[in-house]
CSV table of C-alpha atoms in Angstrom, one decimal:
chain,number,residue,atom,x,y,z
A,13,UNK,CA,0.1,0.1,-0.1
A,14,UNK,CA,0.9,3.4,-0.3
A,15,UNK,CA,2.9,4.8,2.4
A,16,UNK,CA,4.6,8.2,3.2
A,17,UNK,CA,6.8,8.2,6.4
A,18,UNK,CA,8.4,11.2,7.7
A,19,UNK,CA,11.0,11.5,9.9
A,20,UNK,CA,10.6,12.8,13.5
A,21,UNK,CA,9.9,15.6,15.8
A,22,UNK,CA,12.6,18.2,16.3
A,23,UNK,CA,13.5,20.6,19.0
A,24,UNK,CA,15.7,23.5,17.2
A,25,UNK,CA,16.8,27.1,18.6
A,26,UNK,CA,16.3,30.2,16.1
A,27,UNK,CA,18.9,30.5,13.6
A,28,UNK,CA,19.5,26.8,13.5
A,29,UNK,CA,18.9,24.6,10.2
A,30,UNK,CA,16.3,21.2,10.2
A,31,UNK,CA,16.1,18.6,7.9
A,32,UNK,CA,12.9,17.1,7.4
A,33,UNK,CA,12.5,13.5,5.1
A,34,UNK,CA,9.2,11.9,3.4
A,35,UNK,CA,10.3,8.3,2.4
A,36,UNK,CA,7.6,7.0,0.0
A,37,UNK,CA,7.0,3.2,-0.6
A,38,UNK,CA,4.1,1.2,-2.3
A,39,UNK,CA,4.4,2.9,-5.7
A,40,UNK,CA,6.9,4.5,-8.6
A,41,UNK,CA,8.5,7.6,-6.2
A,42,UNK,CA,9.3,9.6,-9.8
A,43,UNK,CA,5.7,9.3,-11.2
A,44,UNK,CA,4.3,11.0,-9.1
A,45,UNK,CA,5.0,15.0,-8.0
A,46,UNK,CA,5.4,15.6,-3.8
A,47,UNK,CA,4.1,18.5,-2.3
A,48,UNK,CA,4.8,20.4,0.9
A,49,UNK,CA,1.8,21.8,3.2
A,50,UNK,CA,2.6,23.7,7.0
A,51,UNK,CA,0.1,23.2,9.7
A,52,UNK,CA,0.8,26.0,12.5
A,53,UNK,CA,0.1,24.8,16.1
A,54,UNK,CA,-4.1,24.9,16.4
A,55,UNK,CA,-4.4,26.9,12.6
A,56,UNK,CA,-5.1,25.8,9.4
A,57,UNK,CA,-2.8,24.0,6.4
A,58,UNK,CA,-0.8,26.7,4.1
A,59,UNK,CA,0.6,25.0,0.9
A,60,UNK,CA,4.2,25.8,0.4
A,61,UNK,CA,5.3,24.6,-2.5
A,62,UNK,CA,5.9,21.2,-4.7
A,63,UNK,CA,8.9,19.1,-6.5
A,64,UNK,CA,9.1,16.9,-9.7
A,65,UNK,CA,10.3,14.1,-8.8
A,66,UNK,CA,11.0,13.3,-12.3
A,67,UNK,CA,13.2,16.4,-12.8
A,68,UNK,CA,13.9,17.4,-9.5
A,69,UNK,CA,12.4,20.8,-10.0
A,70,UNK,CA,10.9,22.9,-6.8
A,71,UNK,CA,8.7,25.4,-7.1
A,72,UNK,CA,7.9,27.9,-3.8
A,73,UNK,CA,4.9,29.4,-2.3
A,74,UNK,CA,5.9,33.1,-1.9
A,75,UNK,CA,6.2,32.9,1.7
A,76,UNK,CA,8.6,29.8,1.4
A,77,UNK,CA,10.9,31.5,-1.1
A,78,UNK,CA,14.7,31.6,0.5
A,79,UNK,CA,14.7,29.6,3.8
A,80,UNK,CA,13.4,26.5,2.6
A,81,UNK,CA,14.9,23.8,0.2
A,82,UNK,CA,12.7,20.7,-1.6
A,83,UNK,CA,15.1,18.2,-2.9
A,84,UNK,CA,15.0,14.4,-3.2
A,85,UNK,CA,17.3,11.0,-3.1
A,86,UNK,CA,15.5,9.7,-5.8
A,87,UNK,CA,17.2,6.2,-5.7
A,88,UNK,CA,15.8,6.2,-1.9
A,89,UNK,CA,12.2,7.7,-2.8
A,90,UNK,CA,12.7,10.0,-0.4
A,91,UNK,CA,12.0,14.0,-0.1
A,92,UNK,CA,13.6,16.6,1.8
A,93,UNK,CA,12.0,19.8,3.1
A,94,UNK,CA,15.5,21.8,5.0
A,95,UNK,CA,14.7,25.2,6.5
A,96,UNK,CA,17.5,27.7,7.4
A,97,UNK,CA,18.1,29.9,9.5
A,98,UNK,CA,14.8,28.7,11.6
A,99,UNK,CA,12.6,31.8,13.2
A,100,UNK,CA,10.0,31.2,15.8
A,101,UNK,CA,7.2,31.3,13.3
A,102,UNK,CA,8.3,28.2,11.9
A,103,UNK,CA,7.3,25.9,14.6
A,104,UNK,CA,4.7,23.7,13.0
A,105,UNK,CA,4.0,20.2,11.6
A,106,UNK,CA,4.6,19.8,8.1
A,107,UNK,CA,3.3,17.5,6.1
A,108,UNK,CA,4.3,15.7,2.7
A,109,UNK,CA,2.0,14.9,0.1
A,110,UNK,CA,1.7,13.0,-3.1
A,111,UNK,CA,0.2,14.8,-6.3
A,112,UNK,CA,-2.4,13.0,-7.9
A,113,UNK,CA,-1.9,12.5,-11.3
A,114,UNK,CA,-3.4,15.5,-13.9
A,115,UNK,CA,-4.9,17.2,-10.8
A,116,UNK,CA,-2.7,19.9,-8.2
A,117,UNK,CA,-4.8,17.7,-5.4
A,118,UNK,CA,-2.9,15.8,-2.7
A,119,UNK,CA,-3.9,12.0,-2.5
A,120,UNK,CA,-1.9,10.7,0.3
A,121,UNK,CA,0.3,12.0,3.0
A,122,UNK,CA,2.8,11.7,5.6
A,123,UNK,CA,2.1,11.4,8.9
A,124,UNK,CA,3.3,15.5,9.7
A,125,UNK,CA,6.9,15.8,10.9
A,126,UNK,CA,6.8,18.4,13.9
A,127,UNK,CA,9.4,21.1,14.2
A,128,UNK,CA,9.4,23.7,17.2
A,129,UNK,CA,11.5,26.3,17.1
A,130,UNK,CA,12.6,27.8,20.9
A,131,UNK,CA,15.2,29.6,22.3
B,18,UNK,CA,-3.7,34.7,-4.4
B,19,UNK,CA,-7.5,32.9,-4.2
B,20,UNK,CA,-8.9,33.3,-0.5
B,21,UNK,CA,-10.9,30.6,0.8
B,22,UNK,CA,-14.1,31.2,2.7
B,23,UNK,CA,-15.2,27.9,4.8
B,24,UNK,CA,-18.4,28.1,6.9
B,25,UNK,CA,-19.0,27.1,9.2
B,26,UNK,CA,-16.2,26.9,11.6
B,27,UNK,CA,-17.7,24.6,13.5
B,28,UNK,CA,-20.7,22.0,13.2
B,29,UNK,CA,-22.4,19.8,15.7
B,30,UNK,CA,-24.5,16.8,14.6
B,31,UNK,CA,-25.9,13.8,16.0
B,32,UNK,CA,-25.0,10.3,14.2
B,33,UNK,CA,-27.3,9.9,11.3
B,34,UNK,CA,-28.1,13.3,10.2
B,35,UNK,CA,-26.4,14.9,7.0
B,36,UNK,CA,-24.3,18.3,7.2
B,37,UNK,CA,-23.4,20.4,5.0
B,38,UNK,CA,-20.3,22.6,5.4
B,39,UNK,CA,-19.7,25.6,2.7
B,40,UNK,CA,-16.3,26.9,0.9
B,41,UNK,CA,-16.5,30.5,-1.5
B,42,UNK,CA,-13.6,31.4,-3.1
B,43,UNK,CA,-12.5,35.0,-4.0
B,44,UNK,CA,-12.3,34.2,-7.1
B,45,UNK,CA,-14.0,31.8,-10.4
B,46,UNK,CA,-12.1,29.1,-9.9
B,47,UNK,CA,-14.3,27.0,-12.4
B,48,UNK,CA,-14.4,23.3,-10.6
B,49,UNK,CA,-11.3,23.3,-9.4
B,50,UNK,CA,-12.4,22.3,-5.6
B,51,UNK,CA,-11.1,19.6,-3.7
B,52,UNK,CA,-12.3,18.5,-0.3
B,53,UNK,CA,-10.3,16.8,2.7
B,54,UNK,CA,-10.9,15.5,5.9
B,55,UNK,CA,-8.2,15.6,9.3
B,56,UNK,CA,-8.6,13.8,12.0
B,57,UNK,CA,-6.0,13.2,15.1
B,58,UNK,CA,-3.2,10.1,14.0
B,59,UNK,CA,-4.4,9.6,11.4
B,60,UNK,CA,-3.3,10.8,7.8
B,61,UNK,CA,-5.1,13.5,6.2
B,62,UNK,CA,-7.6,12.0,3.3
B,63,UNK,CA,-8.1,13.5,0.5
B,64,UNK,CA,-12.2,12.6,-0.1
B,65,UNK,CA,-13.6,14.7,-3.8
B,66,UNK,CA,-11.6,16.5,-6.0
B,67,UNK,CA,-12.6,18.6,-9.5
B,68,UNK,CA,-16.0,20.0,-7.2
B,69,UNK,CA,-17.6,16.4,-7.0
B,70,UNK,CA,-15.5,13.8,-8.2
B,71,UNK,CA,-15.3,11.3,-5.1
B,72,UNK,CA,-11.5,10.3,-4.5
B,73,UNK,CA,-11.0,6.0,-4.8
B,74,UNK,CA,-12.2,4.8,-1.6
B,75,UNK,CA,-14.1,7.4,-0.4
B,76,UNK,CA,-18.1,6.2,0.6
B,77,UNK,CA,-20.7,7.7,-1.6
B,78,UNK,CA,-22.2,9.2,1.8
B,79,UNK,CA,-19.6,12.4,0.6
B,80,UNK,CA,-20.9,14.4,-2.1
B,81,UNK,CA,-19.3,17.8,-3.6
B,82,UNK,CA,-21.3,20.1,-5.8
B,83,UNK,CA,-21.0,23.4,-6.7
B,84,UNK,CA,-18.7,25.8,-9.8
B,85,UNK,CA,-17.5,29.0,-10.1
B,86,UNK,CA,-17.1,30.5,-6.4
B,87,UNK,CA,-19.1,28.8,-4.3
B,88,UNK,CA,-19.3,24.9,-3.5
B,89,UNK,CA,-20.4,22.9,-0.8
B,90,UNK,CA,-19.8,19.4,0.6
B,91,UNK,CA,-22.2,17.0,1.9
B,92,UNK,CA,-22.3,14.2,4.4
B,93,UNK,CA,-25.3,12.1,4.6
B,94,UNK,CA,-26.0,9.8,7.8
B,95,UNK,CA,-23.3,10.6,9.8
B,96,UNK,CA,-21.3,8.2,11.5
B,97,UNK,CA,-18.5,8.4,14.2
B,98,UNK,CA,-15.9,7.7,12.1
B,99,UNK,CA,-16.8,11.0,10.4
B,100,UNK,CA,-16.0,13.3,12.7
B,101,UNK,CA,-13.2,15.4,12.5
B,102,UNK,CA,-11.8,18.8,10.8
B,103,UNK,CA,-12.5,18.9,7.1
B,104,UNK,CA,-11.1,21.4,5.0
B,105,UNK,CA,-11.5,22.9,0.9
B,106,UNK,CA,-8.7,23.4,-1.1
B,107,UNK,CA,-8.6,25.5,-4.7
B,108,UNK,CA,-6.5,23.1,-7.2
B,109,UNK,CA,-7.2,26.1,-9.6
B,110,UNK,CA,-3.6,28.3,-9.9
B,111,UNK,CA,-0.3,28.8,-8.0
B,112,UNK,CA,0.0,29.0,-4.7
B,113,UNK,CA,-2.9,26.5,-4.1
B,114,UNK,CA,-5.2,27.4,-1.0
B,115,UNK,CA,-7.1,25.9,1.6
B,116,UNK,CA,-9.9,27.3,3.3
B,117,UNK,CA,-9.9,27.5,7.6
B,118,UNK,CA,-11.6,24.6,7.9
B,119,UNK,CA,-14.4,22.9,9.4
B,120,UNK,CA,-14.5,21.2,12.7
B,121,UNK,CA,-17.5,18.9,12.8
B,122,UNK,CA,-17.9,17.1,16.6
B,123,UNK,CA,-21.1,14.6,17.9
B,124,UNK,CA,-24.0,16.6,19.2
């Protein structure tokens, strides 16, 4: 069955970096794009962008340009999200989600990775 | 950006009842509207996309309607597993945006 398994919770200080992984199984990784979605504590979902898992080309929402980097380890069927120069407002849960083919909707989601930024 | 206004924010209903959740887009998005369910400890689930197309595995008790700017998710014959958070998402244009969510609780 299709599974997206994300890395564990992270506690970081402002200014540090974090890398979140999302390992896919149950399908051909490079056949489906991967999206990233943020959920701040007690808030709704916010789309961060997506990465073409065949070409490696990322697309970022304006709010997530600069400190956020999507990358791939295609041989390991893994997508990564790296956030640098962490700020308190980066605290939240980050979801990876597979894109349904031919539609910009997300048909399989990871369990979420919690990032807490606090001094 | 396309703003998605979802209502109501909270909804209480009893098992067996039917409920509707609304989503209004700030501009015309044709039928590019999806609905998701979020429950604690479970992966988020895509229920409906393109306004009314049921995702594989979504029970027929769920239905979506609307086009343009106004959309509705209807859930018939509520069961305990239907309670949780529901979000709409427009998939018409970048950046893809979500509604603020509707919390469906047991009355």
